[in-house]
Tab-separated table of C-alpha atoms in Angstrom:
chain	number	residue	atom	x	y	z
A	1	UNK	CA	-2.945	-2.571	-18.038
A	2	UNK	CA	0.204	-4.501	-18.830
A	3	UNK	CA	0.952	-7.687	-16.928
A	4	UNK	CA	3.781	-8.020	-14.451
A	5	UNK	CA	7.085	-8.445	-16.205
A	6	UNK	CA	8.943	-11.784	-16.305
A	7	UNK	CA	12.197	-12.149	-14.405
A	8	UNK	CA	15.510	-13.859	-14.878
A	9	UNK	CA	17.299	-14.605	-11.617
A	10	UNK	CA	20.371	-12.661	-10.540
A	11	UNK	CA	22.451	-13.084	-7.427
A	12	UNK	CA	20.616	-11.031	-4.756
A	13	UNK	CA	22.286	-8.186	-2.888
A	14	UNK	CA	21.522	-7.967	0.826
A	15	UNK	CA	22.375	-5.000	2.999
A	16	UNK	CA	20.574	-5.416	6.339
A	17	UNK	CA	22.305	-6.866	9.397
A	18	UNK	CA	25.225	-8.269	7.445
A	19	UNK	CA	27.324	-10.829	9.323
A	20	UNK	CA	31.011	-10.392	10.040
A	21	UNK	CA	31.860	-12.928	7.350
A	22	UNK	CA	29.731	-11.273	4.678
A	23	UNK	CA	31.446	-10.152	1.492
A	24	UNK	CA	28.662	-7.741	0.573
A	25	UNK	CA	29.577	-4.040	0.239
A	26	UNK	CA	29.138	-2.167	3.537
A	27	UNK	CA	29.806	1.518	2.743
A	28	UNK	CA	26.926	3.558	1.289
A	29	UNK	CA	28.786	4.426	-1.901
A	30	UNK	CA	29.965	0.873	-2.613
A	31	UNK	CA	26.531	-0.569	-1.848
A	32	UNK	CA	24.722	1.823	-4.193
A	33	UNK	CA	27.377	1.299	-6.859
A	34	UNK	CA	26.989	-2.480	-6.579
A	35	UNK	CA	23.196	-2.250	-6.874
A	36	UNK	CA	23.413	-0.013	-9.938
A	37	UNK	CA	26.026	-2.266	-11.571
A	38	UNK	CA	23.884	-5.366	-11.142
A	39	UNK	CA	20.314	-4.098	-11.409
A	40	UNK	CA	20.446	-0.521	-12.681
A	41	UNK	CA	19.224	0.332	-16.179
A	42	UNK	CA	17.235	3.013	-17.919
A	43	UNK	CA	14.384	3.959	-15.597
A	44	UNK	CA	15.866	2.132	-12.564
A	45	UNK	CA	18.309	4.080	-10.408
A	46	UNK	CA	19.574	3.118	-6.942
A	47	UNK	CA	20.534	5.863	-4.508
A	48	UNK	CA	20.935	6.572	-0.800
A	49	UNK	CA	18.062	8.705	0.524
A	50	UNK	CA	19.180	8.562	4.157
A	51	UNK	CA	20.943	11.222	6.208
A	52	UNK	CA	24.469	11.329	7.618
A	53	UNK	CA	23.524	8.991	10.457
A	54	UNK	CA	21.374	6.465	8.602
A	55	UNK	CA	21.952	4.637	5.335
A	56	UNK	CA	18.693	4.176	3.427
A	57	UNK	CA	19.324	2.352	0.137
A	58	UNK	CA	16.441	3.220	-2.174
A	59	UNK	CA	15.446	2.832	-5.780
A	60	UNK	CA	13.802	5.412	-8.023
A	61	UNK	CA	11.697	4.089	-10.891
A	62	UNK	CA	10.787	6.330	-13.829
A	63	UNK	CA	9.132	5.795	-17.204
A	64	UNK	CA	9.054	7.527	-20.554
A	65	UNK	CA	6.473	10.204	-19.685
A	66	UNK	CA	8.383	11.199	-16.531
A	67	UNK	CA	6.146	9.484	-13.948
A	68	UNK	CA	8.204	8.192	-11.035
A	69	UNK	CA	8.123	6.466	-7.657
A	70	UNK	CA	10.612	5.937	-4.825
A	71	UNK	CA	10.992	2.755	-2.796
A	72	UNK	CA	13.064	2.333	0.364
A	73	UNK	CA	14.645	-1.099	0.094
A	74	UNK	CA	15.397	-2.034	3.741
A	75	UNK	CA	11.705	-1.780	4.741
A	76	UNK	CA	9.968	-2.142	1.334
A	77	UNK	CA	8.235	1.226	1.875
A	78	UNK	CA	7.067	3.327	-1.081
A	79	UNK	CA	7.509	6.980	-0.123
A	80	UNK	CA	6.621	8.785	-3.361
A	81	UNK	CA	4.466	8.338	-6.455
A	82	UNK	CA	4.439	11.226	-8.953
A	83	UNK	CA	2.365	10.485	-12.071
A	84	UNK	CA	2.265	12.834	-15.008
A	85	UNK	CA	-0.604	15.347	-15.166
A	86	UNK	CA	-1.055	17.884	-17.920
A	87	UNK	CA	-2.283	20.831	-15.859
A	88	UNK	CA	0.758	21.209	-13.583
A	89	UNK	CA	3.586	23.553	-14.608
A	90	UNK	CA	6.191	20.860	-13.985
A	91	UNK	CA	3.855	18.142	-15.303
A	92	UNK	CA	3.747	15.922	-12.192
A	93	UNK	CA	1.715	15.574	-9.007
A	94	UNK	CA	2.673	13.830	-5.760
A	95	UNK	CA	-0.308	11.725	-4.692
A	96	UNK	CA	1.087	10.008	-1.576
A	97	UNK	CA	1.108	11.469	1.922
A	98	UNK	CA	4.471	10.611	3.469
A	99	UNK	CA	6.267	11.917	6.548
A	100	UNK	CA	9.956	11.402	7.301
A	101	UNK	CA	11.508	9.065	7.952
A	102	UNK	CA	8.982	6.339	7.016
A	103	UNK	CA	5.367	7.161	7.789
A	104	UNK	CA	2.414	6.981	5.404
A	105	UNK	CA	3.187	6.244	1.745
A	106	UNK	CA	2.359	2.732	0.516
A	107	UNK	CA	2.944	0.044	3.128
A	108	UNK	CA	2.867	-3.748	2.955
A	109	UNK	CA	1.480	-5.362	6.144
A	110	UNK	CA	1.634	-9.057	6.972
A	111	UNK	CA	0.745	-10.691	10.311
A	112	UNK	CA	0.849	-14.307	11.477
A	113	UNK	CA	-2.386	-15.021	13.398
A	114	UNK	CA	-2.059	-18.802	13.535
A	115	UNK	CA	-2.228	-18.607	17.323
A	116	UNK	CA	-5.573	-17.230	18.467
A	117	UNK	CA	-3.869	-15.403	21.343
A	118	UNK	CA	-0.893	-13.859	19.505
A	119	UNK	CA	-0.440	-11.535	16.529
A	120	UNK	CA	3.092	-11.776	15.126
A	121	UNK	CA	4.236	-9.177	12.563
A	122	UNK	CA	5.827	-11.336	9.861
A	123	UNK	CA	7.954	-8.529	8.407
A	124	UNK	CA	9.360	-7.258	11.704
A	125	UNK	CA	13.149	-7.537	11.536
A	126	UNK	CA	13.120	-9.032	8.021
A	127	UNK	CA	16.226	-8.539	5.879
A	128	UNK	CA	14.879	-7.295	2.549
A	129	UNK	CA	17.178	-7.611	-0.446
A	130	UNK	CA	16.973	-6.838	-4.145
A	131	UNK	CA	16.237	-10.036	-6.030
A	132	UNK	CA	15.771	-8.709	-9.551
A	133	UNK	CA	14.828	-5.764	-11.761
A	134	UNK	CA	13.463	-5.537	-15.282
A	135	UNK	CA	12.066	-3.089	-17.816
A	136	UNK	CA	9.984	-3.080	-20.987
A	137	UNK	CA	11.158	-0.427	-23.449
A	138	UNK	CA	10.949	2.254	-20.740
A	139	UNK	CA	7.134	2.145	-20.602
A	140	UNK	CA	7.188	-0.250	-17.637
A	141	UNK	CA	9.906	-0.764	-15.031
A	142	UNK	CA	9.945	-3.179	-12.126
A	143	UNK	CA	11.965	-4.145	-9.068
A	144	UNK	CA	11.593	-7.303	-6.998
A	145	UNK	CA	12.462	-7.520	-3.289
A	146	UNK	CA	12.579	-10.645	-1.152
A	147	UNK	CA	12.944	-11.641	2.484
A	148	UNK	CA	12.447	-14.660	4.750
A	149	UNK	CA	10.604	-14.965	8.042
A	150	UNK	CA	10.698	-18.416	9.614
A	151	UNK	CA	9.369	-20.854	7.036
A	152	UNK	CA	7.873	-18.086	4.882
A	153	UNK	CA	9.488	-16.570	1.803
A	154	UNK	CA	8.001	-13.168	0.954
A	155	UNK	CA	8.453	-11.568	-2.461
A	156	UNK	CA	7.370	-7.972	-3.080
A	157	UNK	CA	7.140	-6.732	-6.667
A	158	UNK	CA	6.781	-3.008	-7.424
A	159	UNK	CA	6.006	-1.967	-11.006
A	160	UNK	CA	5.624	1.486	-12.538
A	161	UNK	CA	3.741	2.141	-15.784
A	162	UNK	CA	3.015	5.413	-17.574
A	163	UNK	CA	-0.502	5.640	-16.105
A	164	UNK	CA	-0.371	3.347	-13.067
A	165	UNK	CA	1.702	1.651	-10.395
A	166	UNK	CA	1.325	-1.891	-9.056
A	167	UNK	CA	2.441	-3.607	-5.868
A	168	UNK	CA	2.226	-7.390	-5.560
A	169	UNK	CA	3.101	-9.722	-2.686
A	170	UNK	CA	3.830	-13.441	-2.997
A	171	UNK	CA	4.041	-15.608	0.130
A	172	UNK	CA	5.553	-19.101	-0.145
A	173	UNK	CA	5.117	-21.404	2.842
A	174	UNK	CA	8.277	-23.510	2.942
A	175	UNK	CA	7.607	-24.636	6.510
A	176	UNK	CA	5.988	-27.774	7.853
A	177	UNK	CA	2.819	-26.273	9.324
A	178	UNK	CA	-0.083	-24.223	7.929
A	179	UNK	CA	-0.041	-20.506	8.739
A	180	UNK	CA	-2.921	-18.070	9.002
A	181	UNK	CA	-2.166	-14.554	7.774
A	182	UNK	CA	-3.807	-11.165	7.828
A	183	UNK	CA	-2.454	-8.720	5.269
A	184	UNK	CA	-2.992	-5.369	3.575
A	185	UNK	CA	-1.350	-3.003	1.112
A	186	UNK	CA	-2.343	0.397	2.482
A	187	UNK	CA	-1.844	3.644	0.575
A	188	UNK	CA	-1.984	7.107	2.145
A	189	UNK	CA	-3.387	9.548	-0.418
A	190	UNK	CA	-2.781	13.294	-0.054
A	191	UNK	CA	-5.575	15.859	-0.468
A	192	UNK	CA	-5.570	19.656	-0.478
A	193	UNK	CA	-9.039	19.931	1.072
A	194	UNK	CA	-10.620	17.845	3.807
A	195	UNK	CA	-14.118	18.429	2.381
A	196	UNK	CA	-13.017	17.412	-1.125
A	197	UNK	CA	-11.971	13.842	-0.318
A	198	UNK	CA	-14.165	10.877	-1.179
A	199	UNK	CA	-14.522	7.376	-2.590
A	200	UNK	CA	-17.045	5.905	-4.990
A	201	UNK	CA	-17.811	2.445	-6.307
A	202	UNK	CA	-18.744	0.732	-3.019
A	203	UNK	CA	-22.504	1.374	-2.922
A	204	UNK	CA	-24.371	-1.709	-1.718
A	205	UNK	CA	-21.271	-3.211	-0.076
A	206	UNK	CA	-21.255	-4.420	3.524
A	207	UNK	CA	-18.853	-2.862	6.001
A	208	UNK	CA	-18.125	-2.725	9.704
A	209	UNK	CA	-16.077	-0.421	11.907
A	210	UNK	CA	-12.695	-1.972	12.575
A	211	UNK	CA	-9.231	-0.644	13.406
A	212	UNK	CA	-6.453	-0.978	10.822
A	213	UNK	CA	-3.671	-3.510	11.114
A	214	UNK	CA	-0.867	-2.113	13.235
A	215	UNK	CA	2.110	-0.969	11.198
A	216	UNK	CA	5.476	0.771	11.658
A	217	UNK	CA	4.357	3.074	8.807
A	218	UNK	CA	1.015	4.102	10.335
A	219	UNK	CA	0.027	7.735	10.847
A	220	UNK	CA	-2.891	6.867	13.132
A	221	UNK	CA	-2.509	3.975	15.544
A	222	UNK	CA	-5.376	1.431	15.652
A	223	UNK	CA	-6.649	2.994	18.888
A	224	UNK	CA	-6.465	6.527	17.434
A	225	UNK	CA	-8.302	5.382	14.304
A	226	UNK	CA	-11.223	4.184	16.430
A	227	UNK	CA	-11.281	7.145	18.832
A	228	UNK	CA	-14.230	9.523	18.513
A	229	UNK	CA	-13.618	12.912	16.892
A	230	UNK	CA	-15.011	16.259	17.983
A	231	UNK	CA	-17.810	17.644	15.770
A	232	UNK	CA	-17.208	20.974	14.041
A	233	UNK	CA	-19.249	23.655	12.297
A	234	UNK	CA	-19.320	21.734	9.008
A	235	UNK	CA	-18.529	18.257	10.289
A	236	UNK	CA	-20.319	15.723	12.437
A	237	UNK	CA	-16.952	14.518	13.790
A	238	UNK	CA	-17.052	10.726	13.732
A	239	UNK	CA	-19.434	8.234	12.184
A	240	UNK	CA	-22.550	7.201	14.110
A	241	UNK	CA	-21.782	4.967	17.066
A	242	UNK	CA	-21.901	1.399	15.785
A	243	UNK	CA	-20.184	-1.382	17.664
A	244	UNK	CA	-17.068	-2.890	16.048
A	245	UNK	CA	-18.038	-6.080	14.252
A	246	UNK	CA	-21.619	-4.919	13.605
A	247	UNK	CA	-22.278	-4.966	9.869
A	248	UNK	CA	-24.160	-2.390	7.824
A	249	UNK	CA	-24.553	-1.581	4.119
A	250	UNK	CA	-23.345	1.485	2.276
A	251	UNK	CA	-26.344	3.177	0.693
A	252	UNK	CA	-24.719	6.201	-0.959
A	253	UNK	CA	-22.877	6.412	-4.274
A	254	UNK	CA	-20.044	8.618	-2.980
A	255	UNK	CA	-18.704	8.573	0.572
A	256	UNK	CA	-17.222	11.922	1.642
A	257	UNK	CA	-14.195	11.326	3.858
A	258	UNK	CA	-14.009	14.625	5.765
A	259	UNK	CA	-15.252	12.911	8.949
A	260	UNK	CA	-13.262	10.437	11.008
A	261	UNK	CA	-13.856	6.789	10.139
A	262	UNK	CA	-12.196	3.382	10.093
A	263	UNK	CA	-14.042	0.824	7.965
A	264	UNK	CA	-13.393	-2.551	6.448
A	265	UNK	CA	-15.591	-3.484	3.497
A	266	UNK	CA	-16.047	-7.221	3.136
A	267	UNK	CA	-18.471	-10.104	2.909
A	268	UNK	CA	-19.667	-10.806	6.469
A	269	UNK	CA	-18.440	-14.226	7.663
A	270	UNK	CA	-22.046	-15.343	8.227
A	271	UNK	CA	-22.791	-14.734	4.531
A	272	UNK	CA	-19.880	-16.742	3.184
A	273	UNK	CA	-21.448	-20.101	4.014
A	274	UNK	CA	-24.411	-19.397	1.736
A	275	UNK	CA	-24.504	-20.893	-1.791
A	276	UNK	CA	-24.667	-17.404	-3.299
A	277	UNK	CA	-23.549	-14.077	-1.887
A	278	UNK	CA	-22.457	-10.704	-3.179
A	279	UNK	CA	-18.711	-10.122	-3.363
A	280	UNK	CA	-16.901	-6.802	-3.303
A	281	UNK	CA	-16.095	-5.022	-6.569
A	282	UNK	CA	-12.529	-5.490	-7.755
A	283	UNK	CA	-12.022	-1.726	-8.049
A	284	UNK	CA	-13.162	1.576	-6.580
A	285	UNK	CA	-12.215	5.223	-7.079
A	286	UNK	CA	-10.514	7.875	-4.946
A	287	UNK	CA	-11.828	11.393	-5.629
A	288	UNK	CA	-9.904	14.591	-4.916
A	289	UNK	CA	-12.244	17.481	-5.724
A	290	UNK	CA	-9.671	20.070	-4.650
A	291	UNK	CA	-7.214	18.986	-7.353
A	292	UNK	CA	-9.915	17.664	-9.709
A	293	UNK	CA	-8.142	14.310	-9.733
A	294	UNK	CA	-9.355	10.770	-9.320
A	295	UNK	CA	-7.595	7.432	-8.988
A	296	UNK	CA	-8.786	3.896	-9.497
A	297	UNK	CA	-7.695	1.335	-6.896
A	298	UNK	CA	-7.778	-2.291	-8.051
A	299	UNK	CA	-7.450	-5.253	-5.684
A	300	UNK	CA	-6.311	-8.765	-6.586
A	301	UNK	CA	-6.157	-11.768	-4.264
A	302	UNK	CA	-7.408	-9.830	-1.250
A	303	UNK	CA	-10.952	-10.291	0.131
A	304	UNK	CA	-11.467	-6.925	1.852
A	305	UNK	CA	-11.070	-3.185	1.307
A	306	UNK	CA	-9.923	-0.957	4.163
A	307	UNK	CA	-10.804	2.770	4.262
A	308	UNK	CA	-10.026	5.309	6.971
A	309	UNK	CA	-9.928	9.088	7.302
A	310	UNK	CA	-8.461	11.088	10.203
A	311	UNK	CA	-10.995	13.913	10.491
A	312	UNK	CA	-9.584	16.698	12.646
A	313	UNK	CA	-6.680	14.433	13.706
A	314	UNK	CA	-4.969	15.356	10.428
A	315	UNK	CA	-4.151	18.826	11.812
A	316	UNK	CA	-1.246	17.549	13.904
A	317	UNK	CA	0.466	16.278	10.738
A	318	UNK	CA	0.287	19.475	8.688
A	319	UNK	CA	-1.990	21.470	6.394
A	320	UNK	CA	-2.677	18.713	3.870
A	321	UNK	CA	-5.373	16.117	4.434
A	322	UNK	CA	-4.956	12.389	3.869
A	323	UNK	CA	-6.866	9.123	3.798
A	324	UNK	CA	-5.642	5.552	4.177
A	325	UNK	CA	-7.060	2.818	1.969
A	326	UNK	CA	-6.197	-0.369	0.132
A	327	UNK	CA	-6.916	-4.068	-0.372
A	328	UNK	CA	-6.766	-6.231	2.730
A	329	UNK	CA	-7.512	-9.632	4.215
A	330	UNK	CA	-8.511	-8.679	7.761
A	331	UNK	CA	-11.934	-10.187	8.495
A	332	UNK	CA	-11.069	-13.803	7.658
A	333	UNK	CA	-7.358	-14.728	7.703
A	334	UNK	CA	-5.762	-16.404	4.692
A	335	UNK	CA	-4.549	-19.970	5.311
A	336	UNK	CA	-1.353	-20.975	3.495
A	337	UNK	CA	-0.578	-24.674	3.796
A	338	UNK	CA	2.949	-26.139	3.573
A	339	UNK	CA	4.190	-26.002	-0.016
A	340	UNK	CA	1.456	-23.563	-1.054
A	341	UNK	CA	1.646	-19.977	-2.305
A	342	UNK	CA	-0.634	-16.998	-1.683
A	343	UNK	CA	-0.671	-13.872	-3.858
A	344	UNK	CA	-2.194	-10.439	-3.426
A	345	UNK	CA	-1.828	-7.176	-5.329
A	346	UNK	CA	-2.921	-3.557	-5.634
A	347	UNK	CA	-2.938	-1.345	-8.721
A	348	UNK	CA	-3.372	2.441	-8.614
A	349	UNK	CA	-4.496	3.759	-12.005
A	350	UNK	CA	-5.236	7.306	-13.078
A	351	UNK	CA	-6.625	9.051	-16.156
A	352	UNK	CA	-5.375	12.545	-15.363
A	353	UNK	CA	-3.139	13.051	-18.377
A	354	UNK	CA	-5.535	15.404	-20.155
C-alpha cells in the first residue's frame, strides 16, 4: 500500500456560512469552477451533487483502473466507493450503503468528552474547506479537508488507490487545556444477502456490547442498535443477553452478521494496567458471500474496532442488507494535550480484481 501523498499548501476555499464580507464565490457554478481551477486535476473533479434547493459541493476521485469515490465537502461524508471488479459487466461494484441525503457511507465521528457529564460533538457546525489536493501519476489521488472547532484543528485526508481507499484524521490541539476525545471512522458496507454477511480475523479478541457513537450519518441510533430484535425462522434475533460493559471473548473464526448486534472489540481497561496484554489485530476482513467479495479493513492510531449489524431492522431501509464497522477509540478516550497532535486512519483494501 502506498503512503499518504505529500502536500504543498494552497490558499483554502471555504463555502460554509460565509460572512457578508467574504470574497469567496457564493453561486454553485462559480464555487465549483473556483475549486476545479485551484485543486482540480486528472482524477480529481469537483461538482455539485445537491438538488435545486441545496448546494452540496462534492469531489469525485478516480484512478487509472476506473475505481472511484465521492466525498461531500461540507460534511466530510463519503457517499460512494466503487472499486474495479472483473466479474461485473461494467467492471465496478458499489460497496457502501448510503441513503440520501447523507446517511450511511463512511463517516468521521469526533466527540469531546473532557467533561464527565457532557458529550460535545466536535464536528457539529464545523466549516469544512478544501485545503489541498494531490495525485501520483493517476494511480493515487488525494484531497485534504480542514476545519476548526474551538482550540482544535481537524484535518481529514481521503485517498483513493487502484485497490484501496484510505481515510485519515489529524487533530491538533492549539488550545490551552488538554482535551479527551472519542472517535471513529465508521463504514456502512452493502450486502445482497443478510445470511451472507460476516467478519473474520477477530478470533480470541475481547469485546463487549456497546452502542455506537451518535452521528448525523447514522442509520441506526444508539438506542436502536442496542434494542432487542425479534427471532425468525433462521435467525435467533439478537445476541445473548449480556450487560453492556461486560466483557467476553470471541471464540469463532468467522462471525456471521445476520443477527442484530452492536459490539466494540478492545482491550478491557482492567487489562491495560498489566505488564503484558493482548492487543487487537491491525486488520480484519469483511466477507460478502452473496457477491463472493471480501474486503480488508486496516486500523491505524485507533485502539478499538466497532461492529454492528441491524438484523431485521434493515428491512425499513430497503432490500439490501448492511453492516456498520470501523476503527474507533470508544472504550478509553484519547487525551490530546496542548500543542500535541493525534492521528487515526482506516484503509479499506480489496483483492477482487480477478
